[in-house]
Tab-separated table of C-alpha atoms in Angstrom:
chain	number	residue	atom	x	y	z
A	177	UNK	CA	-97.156	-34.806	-65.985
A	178	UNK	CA	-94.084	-36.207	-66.553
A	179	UNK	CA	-90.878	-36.129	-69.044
A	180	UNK	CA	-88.043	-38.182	-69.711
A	181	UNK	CA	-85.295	-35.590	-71.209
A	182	UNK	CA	-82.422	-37.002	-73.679
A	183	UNK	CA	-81.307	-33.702	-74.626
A	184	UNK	CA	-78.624	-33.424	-71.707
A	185	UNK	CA	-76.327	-36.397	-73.713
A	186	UNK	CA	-73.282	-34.805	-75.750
A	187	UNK	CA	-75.463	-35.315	-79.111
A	188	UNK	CA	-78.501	-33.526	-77.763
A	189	UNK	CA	-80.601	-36.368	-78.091
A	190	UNK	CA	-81.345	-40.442	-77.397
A	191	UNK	CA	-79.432	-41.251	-80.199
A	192	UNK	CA	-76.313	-41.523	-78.787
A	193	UNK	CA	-77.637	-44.763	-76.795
A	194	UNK	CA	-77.420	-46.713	-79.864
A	195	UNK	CA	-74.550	-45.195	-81.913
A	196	UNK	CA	-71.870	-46.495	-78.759
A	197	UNK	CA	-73.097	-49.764	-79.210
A	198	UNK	CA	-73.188	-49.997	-82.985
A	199	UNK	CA	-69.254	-48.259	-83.054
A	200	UNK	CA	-68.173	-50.292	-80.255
A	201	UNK	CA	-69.629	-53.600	-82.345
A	202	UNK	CA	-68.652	-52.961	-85.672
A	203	UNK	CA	-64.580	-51.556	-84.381
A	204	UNK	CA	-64.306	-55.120	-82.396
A	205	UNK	CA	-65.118	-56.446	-86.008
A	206	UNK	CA	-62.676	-54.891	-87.741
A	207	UNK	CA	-64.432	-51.935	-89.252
A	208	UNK	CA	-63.021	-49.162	-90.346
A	209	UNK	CA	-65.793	-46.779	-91.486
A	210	UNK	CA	-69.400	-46.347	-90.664
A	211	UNK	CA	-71.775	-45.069	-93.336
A	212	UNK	CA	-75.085	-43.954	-92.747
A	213	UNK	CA	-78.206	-42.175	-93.782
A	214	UNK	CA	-79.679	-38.730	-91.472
A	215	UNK	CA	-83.063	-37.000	-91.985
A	216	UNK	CA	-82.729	-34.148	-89.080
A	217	UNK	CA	-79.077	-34.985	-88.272
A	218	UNK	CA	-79.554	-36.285	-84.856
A	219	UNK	CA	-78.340	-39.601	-85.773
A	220	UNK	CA	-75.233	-38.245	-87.718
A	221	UNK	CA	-74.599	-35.956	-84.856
A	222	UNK	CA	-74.410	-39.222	-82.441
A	223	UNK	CA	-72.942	-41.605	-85.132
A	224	UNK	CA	-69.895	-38.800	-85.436
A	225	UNK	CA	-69.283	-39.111	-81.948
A	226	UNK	CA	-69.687	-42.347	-81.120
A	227	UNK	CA	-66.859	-43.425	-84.315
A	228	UNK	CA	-64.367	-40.754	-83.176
A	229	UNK	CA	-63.364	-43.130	-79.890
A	230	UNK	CA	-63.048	-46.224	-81.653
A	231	UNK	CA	-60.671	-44.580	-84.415
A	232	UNK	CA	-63.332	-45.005	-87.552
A	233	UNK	CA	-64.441	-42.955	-90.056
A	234	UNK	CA	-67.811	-41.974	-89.962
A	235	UNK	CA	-69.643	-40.759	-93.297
A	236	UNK	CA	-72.993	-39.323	-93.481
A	237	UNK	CA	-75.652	-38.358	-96.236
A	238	UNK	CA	-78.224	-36.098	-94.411
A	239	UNK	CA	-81.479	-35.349	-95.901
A	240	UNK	CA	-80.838	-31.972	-98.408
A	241	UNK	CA	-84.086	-30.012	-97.084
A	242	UNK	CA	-83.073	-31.003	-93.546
A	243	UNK	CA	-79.425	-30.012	-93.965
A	244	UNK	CA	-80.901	-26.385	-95.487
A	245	UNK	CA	-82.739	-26.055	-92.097
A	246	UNK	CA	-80.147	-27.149	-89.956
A	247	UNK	CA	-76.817	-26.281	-91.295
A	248	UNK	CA	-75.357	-26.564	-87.817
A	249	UNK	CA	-76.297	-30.201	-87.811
A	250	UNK	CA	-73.397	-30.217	-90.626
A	251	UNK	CA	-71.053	-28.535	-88.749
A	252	UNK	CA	-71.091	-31.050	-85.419
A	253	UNK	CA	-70.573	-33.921	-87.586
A	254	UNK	CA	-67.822	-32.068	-89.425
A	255	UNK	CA	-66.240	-31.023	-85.785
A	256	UNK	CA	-66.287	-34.778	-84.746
A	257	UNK	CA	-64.542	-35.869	-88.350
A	258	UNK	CA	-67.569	-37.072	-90.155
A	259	UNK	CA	-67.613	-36.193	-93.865
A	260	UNK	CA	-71.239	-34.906	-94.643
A	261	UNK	CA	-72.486	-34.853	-98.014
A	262	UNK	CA	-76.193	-33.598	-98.728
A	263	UNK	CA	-78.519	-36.047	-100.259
A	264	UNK	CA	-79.587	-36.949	-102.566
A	265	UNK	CA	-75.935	-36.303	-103.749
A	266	UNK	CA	-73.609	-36.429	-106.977
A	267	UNK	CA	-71.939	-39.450	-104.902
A	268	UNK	CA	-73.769	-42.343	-105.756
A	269	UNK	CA	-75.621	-43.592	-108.559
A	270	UNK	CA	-78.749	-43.606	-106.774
A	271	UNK	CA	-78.555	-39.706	-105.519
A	272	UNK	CA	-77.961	-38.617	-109.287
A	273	UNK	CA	-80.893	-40.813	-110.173
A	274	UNK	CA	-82.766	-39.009	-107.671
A	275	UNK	CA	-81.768	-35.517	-109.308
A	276	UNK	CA	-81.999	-36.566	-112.678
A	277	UNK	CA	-85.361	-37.190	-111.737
A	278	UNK	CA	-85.736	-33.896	-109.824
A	279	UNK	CA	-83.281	-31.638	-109.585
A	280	UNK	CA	-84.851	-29.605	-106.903
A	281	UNK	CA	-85.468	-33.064	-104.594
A	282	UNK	CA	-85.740	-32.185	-101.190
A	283	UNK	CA	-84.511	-36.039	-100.170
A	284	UNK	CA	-86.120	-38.477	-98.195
A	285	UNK	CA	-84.392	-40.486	-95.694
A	286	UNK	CA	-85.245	-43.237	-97.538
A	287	UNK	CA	-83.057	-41.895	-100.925
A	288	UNK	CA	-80.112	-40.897	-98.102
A	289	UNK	CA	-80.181	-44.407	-96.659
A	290	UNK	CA	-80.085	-45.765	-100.091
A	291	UNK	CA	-76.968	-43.539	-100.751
A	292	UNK	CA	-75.142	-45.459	-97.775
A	293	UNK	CA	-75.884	-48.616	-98.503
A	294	UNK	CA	-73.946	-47.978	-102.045
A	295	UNK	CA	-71.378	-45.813	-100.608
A	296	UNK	CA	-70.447	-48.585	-98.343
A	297	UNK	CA	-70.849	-51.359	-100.597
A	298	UNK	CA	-68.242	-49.772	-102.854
A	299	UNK	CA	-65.654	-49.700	-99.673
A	300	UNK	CA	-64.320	-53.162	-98.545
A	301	UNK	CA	-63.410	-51.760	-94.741
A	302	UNK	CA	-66.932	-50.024	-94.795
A	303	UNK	CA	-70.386	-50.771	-93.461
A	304	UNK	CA	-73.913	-49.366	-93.235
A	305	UNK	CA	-74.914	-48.153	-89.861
A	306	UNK	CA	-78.935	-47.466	-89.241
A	307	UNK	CA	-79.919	-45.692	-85.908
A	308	UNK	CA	-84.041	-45.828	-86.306
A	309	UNK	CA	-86.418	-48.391	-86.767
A	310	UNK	CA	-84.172	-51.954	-86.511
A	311	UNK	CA	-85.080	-54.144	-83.812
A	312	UNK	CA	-80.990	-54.081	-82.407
A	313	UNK	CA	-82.103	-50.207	-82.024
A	314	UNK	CA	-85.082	-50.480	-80.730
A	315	UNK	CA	-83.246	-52.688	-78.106
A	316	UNK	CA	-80.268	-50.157	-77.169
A	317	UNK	CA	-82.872	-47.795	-76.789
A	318	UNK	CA	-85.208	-49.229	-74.109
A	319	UNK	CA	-82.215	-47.433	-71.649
A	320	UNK	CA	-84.820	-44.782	-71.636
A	321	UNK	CA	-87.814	-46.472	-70.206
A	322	UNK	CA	-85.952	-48.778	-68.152
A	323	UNK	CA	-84.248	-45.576	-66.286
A	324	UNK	CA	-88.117	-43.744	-66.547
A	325	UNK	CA	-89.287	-46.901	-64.896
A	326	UNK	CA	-87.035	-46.444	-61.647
A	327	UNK	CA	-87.757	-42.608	-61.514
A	328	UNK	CA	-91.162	-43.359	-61.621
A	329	UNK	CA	-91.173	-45.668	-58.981
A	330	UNK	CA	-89.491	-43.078	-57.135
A	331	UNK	CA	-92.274	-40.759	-57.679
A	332	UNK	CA	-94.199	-43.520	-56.484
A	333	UNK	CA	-96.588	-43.100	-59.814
A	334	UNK	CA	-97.197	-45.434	-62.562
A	335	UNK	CA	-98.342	-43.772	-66.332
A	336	UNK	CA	-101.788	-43.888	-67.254
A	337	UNK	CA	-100.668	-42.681	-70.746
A	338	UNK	CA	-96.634	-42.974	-71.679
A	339	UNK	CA	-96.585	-40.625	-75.011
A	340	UNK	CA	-93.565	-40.573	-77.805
A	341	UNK	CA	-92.446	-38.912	-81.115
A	342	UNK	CA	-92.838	-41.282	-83.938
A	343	UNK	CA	-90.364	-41.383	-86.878
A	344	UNK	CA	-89.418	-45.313	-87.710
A	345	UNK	CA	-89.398	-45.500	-83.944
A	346	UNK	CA	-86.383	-45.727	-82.587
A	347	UNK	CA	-87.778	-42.833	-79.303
A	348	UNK	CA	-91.364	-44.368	-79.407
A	349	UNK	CA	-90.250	-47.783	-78.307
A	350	UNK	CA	-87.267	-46.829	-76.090
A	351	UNK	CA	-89.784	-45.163	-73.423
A	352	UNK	CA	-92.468	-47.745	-74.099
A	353	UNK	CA	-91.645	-50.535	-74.629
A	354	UNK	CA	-90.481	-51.447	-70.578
A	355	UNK	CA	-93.380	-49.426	-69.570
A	356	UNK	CA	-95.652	-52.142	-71.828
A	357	UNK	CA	-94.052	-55.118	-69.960
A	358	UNK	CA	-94.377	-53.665	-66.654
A	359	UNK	CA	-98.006	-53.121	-67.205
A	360	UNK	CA	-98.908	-56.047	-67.727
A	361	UNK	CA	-98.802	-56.273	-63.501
A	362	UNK	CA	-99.088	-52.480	-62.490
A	363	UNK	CA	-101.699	-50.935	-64.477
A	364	UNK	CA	-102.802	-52.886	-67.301
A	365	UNK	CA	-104.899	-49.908	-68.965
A	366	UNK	CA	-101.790	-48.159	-69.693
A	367	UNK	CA	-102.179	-45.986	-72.835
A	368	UNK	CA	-98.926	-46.132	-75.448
A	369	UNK	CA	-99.428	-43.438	-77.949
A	370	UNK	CA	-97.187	-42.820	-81.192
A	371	UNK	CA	-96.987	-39.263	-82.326
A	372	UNK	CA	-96.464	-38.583	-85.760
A	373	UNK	CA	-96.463	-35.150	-88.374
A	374	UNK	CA	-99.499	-35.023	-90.635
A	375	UNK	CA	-97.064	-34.557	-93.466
A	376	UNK	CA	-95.708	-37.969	-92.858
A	377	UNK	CA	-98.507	-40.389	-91.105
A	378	UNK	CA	-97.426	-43.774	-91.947
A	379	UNK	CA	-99.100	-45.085	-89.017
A	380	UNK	CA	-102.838	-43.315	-89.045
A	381	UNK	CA	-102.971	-43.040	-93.388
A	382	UNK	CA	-100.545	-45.668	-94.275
A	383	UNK	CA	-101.002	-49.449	-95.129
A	384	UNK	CA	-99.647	-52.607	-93.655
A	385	UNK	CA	-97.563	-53.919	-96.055
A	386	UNK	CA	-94.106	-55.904	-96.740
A	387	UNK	CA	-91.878	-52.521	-98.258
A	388	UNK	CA	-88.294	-51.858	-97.974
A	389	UNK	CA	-86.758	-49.786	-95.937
A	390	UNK	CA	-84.419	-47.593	-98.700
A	391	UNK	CA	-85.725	-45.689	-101.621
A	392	UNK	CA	-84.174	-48.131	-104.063
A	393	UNK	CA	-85.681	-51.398	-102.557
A	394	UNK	CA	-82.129	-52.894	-101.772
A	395	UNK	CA	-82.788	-54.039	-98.648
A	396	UNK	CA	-84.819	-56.650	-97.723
A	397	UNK	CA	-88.719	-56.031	-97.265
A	398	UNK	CA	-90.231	-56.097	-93.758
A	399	UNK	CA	-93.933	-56.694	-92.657
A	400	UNK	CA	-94.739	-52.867	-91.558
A	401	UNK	CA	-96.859	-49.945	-91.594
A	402	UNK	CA	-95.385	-47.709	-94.616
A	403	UNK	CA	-96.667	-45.363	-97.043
A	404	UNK	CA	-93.967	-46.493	-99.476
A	405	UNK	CA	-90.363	-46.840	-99.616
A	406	UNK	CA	-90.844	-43.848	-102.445
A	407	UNK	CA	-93.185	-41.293	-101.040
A	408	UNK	CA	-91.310	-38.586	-100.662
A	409	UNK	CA	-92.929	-36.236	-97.870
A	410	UNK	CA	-92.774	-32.440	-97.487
A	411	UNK	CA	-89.764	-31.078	-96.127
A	412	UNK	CA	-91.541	-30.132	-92.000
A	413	UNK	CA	-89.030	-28.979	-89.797
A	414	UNK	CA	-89.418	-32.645	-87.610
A	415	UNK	CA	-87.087	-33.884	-90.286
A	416	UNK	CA	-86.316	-37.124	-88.234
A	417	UNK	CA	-90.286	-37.728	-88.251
A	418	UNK	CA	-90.403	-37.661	-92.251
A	419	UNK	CA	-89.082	-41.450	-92.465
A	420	UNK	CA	-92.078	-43.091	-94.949
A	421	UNK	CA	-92.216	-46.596	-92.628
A	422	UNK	CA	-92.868	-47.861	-89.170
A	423	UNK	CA	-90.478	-50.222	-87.323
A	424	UNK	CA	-91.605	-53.859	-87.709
A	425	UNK	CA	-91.729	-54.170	-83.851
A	426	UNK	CA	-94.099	-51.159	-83.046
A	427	UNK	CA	-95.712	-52.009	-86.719
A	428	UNK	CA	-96.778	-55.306	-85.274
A	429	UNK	CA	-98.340	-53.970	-81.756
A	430	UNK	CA	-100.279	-51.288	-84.154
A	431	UNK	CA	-101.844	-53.923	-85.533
A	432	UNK	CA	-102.970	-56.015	-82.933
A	433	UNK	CA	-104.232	-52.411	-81.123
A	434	UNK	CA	-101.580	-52.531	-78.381
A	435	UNK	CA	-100.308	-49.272	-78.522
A	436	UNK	CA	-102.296	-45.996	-80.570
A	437	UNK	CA	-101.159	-43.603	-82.877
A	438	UNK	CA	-102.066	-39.678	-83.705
A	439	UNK	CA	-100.711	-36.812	-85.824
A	440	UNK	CA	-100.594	-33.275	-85.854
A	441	UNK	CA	-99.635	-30.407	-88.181
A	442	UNK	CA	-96.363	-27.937	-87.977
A	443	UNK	CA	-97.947	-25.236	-86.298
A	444	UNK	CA	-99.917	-27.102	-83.403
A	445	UNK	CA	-96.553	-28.874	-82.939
A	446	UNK	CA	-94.749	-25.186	-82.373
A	447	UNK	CA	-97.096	-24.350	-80.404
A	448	UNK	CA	-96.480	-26.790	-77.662
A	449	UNK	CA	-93.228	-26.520	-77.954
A	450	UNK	CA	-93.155	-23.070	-77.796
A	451	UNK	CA	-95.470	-23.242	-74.483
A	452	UNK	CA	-93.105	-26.083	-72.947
A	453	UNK	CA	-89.891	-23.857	-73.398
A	454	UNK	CA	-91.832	-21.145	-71.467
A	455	UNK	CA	-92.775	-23.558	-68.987
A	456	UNK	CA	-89.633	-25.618	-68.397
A	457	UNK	CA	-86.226	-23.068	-69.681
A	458	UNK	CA	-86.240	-26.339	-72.313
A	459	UNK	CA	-86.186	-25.959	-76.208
A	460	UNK	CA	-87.849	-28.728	-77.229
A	461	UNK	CA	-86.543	-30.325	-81.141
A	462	UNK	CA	-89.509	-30.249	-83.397
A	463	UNK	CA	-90.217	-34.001	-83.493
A	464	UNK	CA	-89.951	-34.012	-79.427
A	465	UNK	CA	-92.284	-30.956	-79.451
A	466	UNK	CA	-95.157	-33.752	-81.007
A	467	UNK	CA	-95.308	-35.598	-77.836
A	468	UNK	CA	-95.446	-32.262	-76.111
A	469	UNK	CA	-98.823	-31.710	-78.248
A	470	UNK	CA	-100.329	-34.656	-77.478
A	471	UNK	CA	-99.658	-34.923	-73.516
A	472	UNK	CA	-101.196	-30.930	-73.152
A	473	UNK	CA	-103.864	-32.739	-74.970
A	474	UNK	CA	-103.911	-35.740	-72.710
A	475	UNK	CA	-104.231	-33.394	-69.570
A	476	UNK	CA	-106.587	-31.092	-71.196
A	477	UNK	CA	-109.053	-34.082	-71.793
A	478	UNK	CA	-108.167	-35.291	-67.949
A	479	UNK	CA	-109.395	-31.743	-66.929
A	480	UNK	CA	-112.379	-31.450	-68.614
A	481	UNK	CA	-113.329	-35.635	-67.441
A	482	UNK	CA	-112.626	-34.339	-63.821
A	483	UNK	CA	-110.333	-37.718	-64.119
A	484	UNK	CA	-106.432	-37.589	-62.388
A	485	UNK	CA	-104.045	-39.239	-65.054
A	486	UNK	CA	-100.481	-39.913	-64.709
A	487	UNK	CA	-99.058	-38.782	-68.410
A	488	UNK	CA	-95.259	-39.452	-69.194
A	489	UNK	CA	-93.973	-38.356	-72.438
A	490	UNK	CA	-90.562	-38.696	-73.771
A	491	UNK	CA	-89.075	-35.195	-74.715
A	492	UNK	CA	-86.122	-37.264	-76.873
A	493	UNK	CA	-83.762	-34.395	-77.437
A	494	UNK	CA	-83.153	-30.468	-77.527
A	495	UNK	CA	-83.839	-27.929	-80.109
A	496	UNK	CA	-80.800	-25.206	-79.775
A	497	UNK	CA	-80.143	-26.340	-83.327
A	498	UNK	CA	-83.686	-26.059	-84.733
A	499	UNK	CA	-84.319	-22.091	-83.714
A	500	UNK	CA	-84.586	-20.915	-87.310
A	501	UNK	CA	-87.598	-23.046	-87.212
A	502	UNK	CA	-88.949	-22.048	-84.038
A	503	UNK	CA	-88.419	-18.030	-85.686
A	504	UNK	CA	-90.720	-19.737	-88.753
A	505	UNK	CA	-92.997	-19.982	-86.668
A	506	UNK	CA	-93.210	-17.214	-84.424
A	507	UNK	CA	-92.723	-15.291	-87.850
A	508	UNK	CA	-96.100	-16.993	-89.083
A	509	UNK	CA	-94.181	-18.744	-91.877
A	510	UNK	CA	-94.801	-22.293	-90.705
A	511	UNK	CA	-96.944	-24.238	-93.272
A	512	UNK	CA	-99.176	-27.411	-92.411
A	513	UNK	CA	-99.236	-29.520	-95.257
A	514	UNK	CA	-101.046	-32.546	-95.599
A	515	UNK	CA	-100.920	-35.103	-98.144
A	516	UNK	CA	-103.385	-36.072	-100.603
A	517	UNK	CA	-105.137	-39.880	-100.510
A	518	UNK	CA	-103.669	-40.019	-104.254
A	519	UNK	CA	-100.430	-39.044	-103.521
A	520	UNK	CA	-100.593	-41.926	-100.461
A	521	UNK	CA	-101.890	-44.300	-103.270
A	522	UNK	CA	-99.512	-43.740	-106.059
A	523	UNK	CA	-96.589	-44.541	-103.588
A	524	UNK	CA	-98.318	-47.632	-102.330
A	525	UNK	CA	-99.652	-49.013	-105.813
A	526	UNK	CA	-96.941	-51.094	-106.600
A	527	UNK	CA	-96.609	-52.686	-103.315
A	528	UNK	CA	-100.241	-53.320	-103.680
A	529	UNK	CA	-99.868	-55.248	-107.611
A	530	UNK	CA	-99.205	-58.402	-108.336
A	531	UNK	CA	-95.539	-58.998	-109.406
């Protein structure tokens, strides 16, 4: 078994590989603040960083039940000169629909997207930043299988099985995707699993369907597999896992059964990564700790089949941040909460009628 760690970068996870390039971009262009949407905070963490360099303003609406979890998430952003506001918010005409609606709204990502996109439409030196399931992510983020792929060879092993947290995607297809080209040659019957949280399983319960990706249906709708831009999914620790589509990319290779998908509920999900940190000295976030799950699984099954397989999972960033969840569980507080087939439905039925 095998792990590819992004927790060591200065954001604690991969998403700093994709916030350089999108500050370095946009500041060439002329930008002078970047506005964006956060479900665990990762991405606002790296966003933070990433603007403070080029002399930008970064701005950030993080999911509210996220933020409640985290509060620390908050605080790095703050530290590197981001303004944080929790979402939905009082801000924007879409977060005070949101609460009008329900005042108690634990957000989506999909509502705190939607908040940016207004936010920065409103500012003429402003744009919209997205650090998830866009293909110019999905791209900056292949760093991480294209460095697994030269540590493997060093190993002198090739993956039988290359396993990732899915949210919109962003981690899934930065380890996979240059494993699934170099396959094609070195072992063709590689495995590419997605890993998502029961609460939120776009990919094994949702449909395949042209959606948007905010909650207001702003931007323009992509081909993907989504349970609608306005489910709104129960507030799981893994709050970077709770995003309601697929990115078009990894959508696509679904599909066409290229690559497989799997979920799993809270407490199996602390439960590996509660193992793995007593195995490796490594606190594993919650959405990383899915792809823990599923490669003890993996190796279980190779055990019992008598069968050696090479498993390589991407553990995409650290959990120092996420211990109050970690005491949930060990405190037996941790919930697994599934949704219903008519709460999947209801979000999906007007994607699904004629217009």
């Amino acid at each position: 078994m095998y792990f590819k760690y992004e927790g060591t970068s200065p954001s604690g996870s991969h998403k700093i590989n994709t916030a350089l390039a999108q500050a370095y971009y946009y500041g060439q262009s002329g930008v002078k603040e970047m506005v964006t949407g956060t479900g665990a905070g990762q991405w606002g963490s790296a966003l933070a960083m990433a603007c403070h360099p080029y002399g930008m303003e970064c701005t950030v609406f993080m999911v509210r039940s996220s933020y409640r979890q985290k509060p620390y998430r908050g605080t790095l952003m703050r530290l590197n000169g981001a303004k944080v506001f929790t979402s939905p918010s009082e801000e924007t005409e879409v977060g005070r629909a949101a609460l009008r609606a329900d005042p108690d709204s634990p957000g989506s990502l999909g509502i705190a997207n939607a908040e940016a996109i207004e936010y920065a439409n409103d500012r003429k030196e402003a744009r919209f930043s997205i650090g998830s399931g866009e293909n110019h992510v999905l791209m900056h983020q292949t760093v991480i299988g294209e460095e697994a792929l030269l540590q493997m060879e060093l190993a002198g092993e090739f993956p039988d099985v290359v396993i990732g947290a899915m949210g919109a995607g962003s981690n899934f297809a930065g380890i996979t995707f240059p494993f699934y080209r170099a396959a094609q040659t070195e072992n063709p019957a590689t495995r590419f699993l997605a890993v998502e949280p029961d609460a939120c399983p776009k990919m094994t319960r949702g449909s395949y369907l042209m959606d948007h990706t905010d909650y207001s249906g702003v931007t323009p709708a992509v081909k993907m597999y989504t349970l609608g831009h306005t489910f709104m999914a129960y507030h799981i620790h893994a709050g970077g896992l709770r995003y309601h589509g697929a990115a078009p990319i990894v959508s696509a290779m679904y599909h066409h059964d290229l690559v497989e998908a799997i979920s799993y509920g809270q407490n199996r999900v602390f439960e590996s990564g509660a193992a793995f940190a007593k195995a490796e000295g490594l606190v594993p976030a919650p959405e990383s700790a899915h792809a823990v799950a599923a490669a003890i699984d993996e190796a279980v099954k190779a055990r019992e089949e008598r069968k050696k397989r090479v498993i390589l999972f991407g553990l995409s960033g650290h959990g120092l941040l996420d211990l109050s969840a970690y005491e949930s569980y060990l405190s037996g507080e941790t919930v697994d909460v599934v949704p219903t087939d008519e709460e999947i439905q209801k979000s999906l039925r007007p994607l699904l009628e004629p217009t």
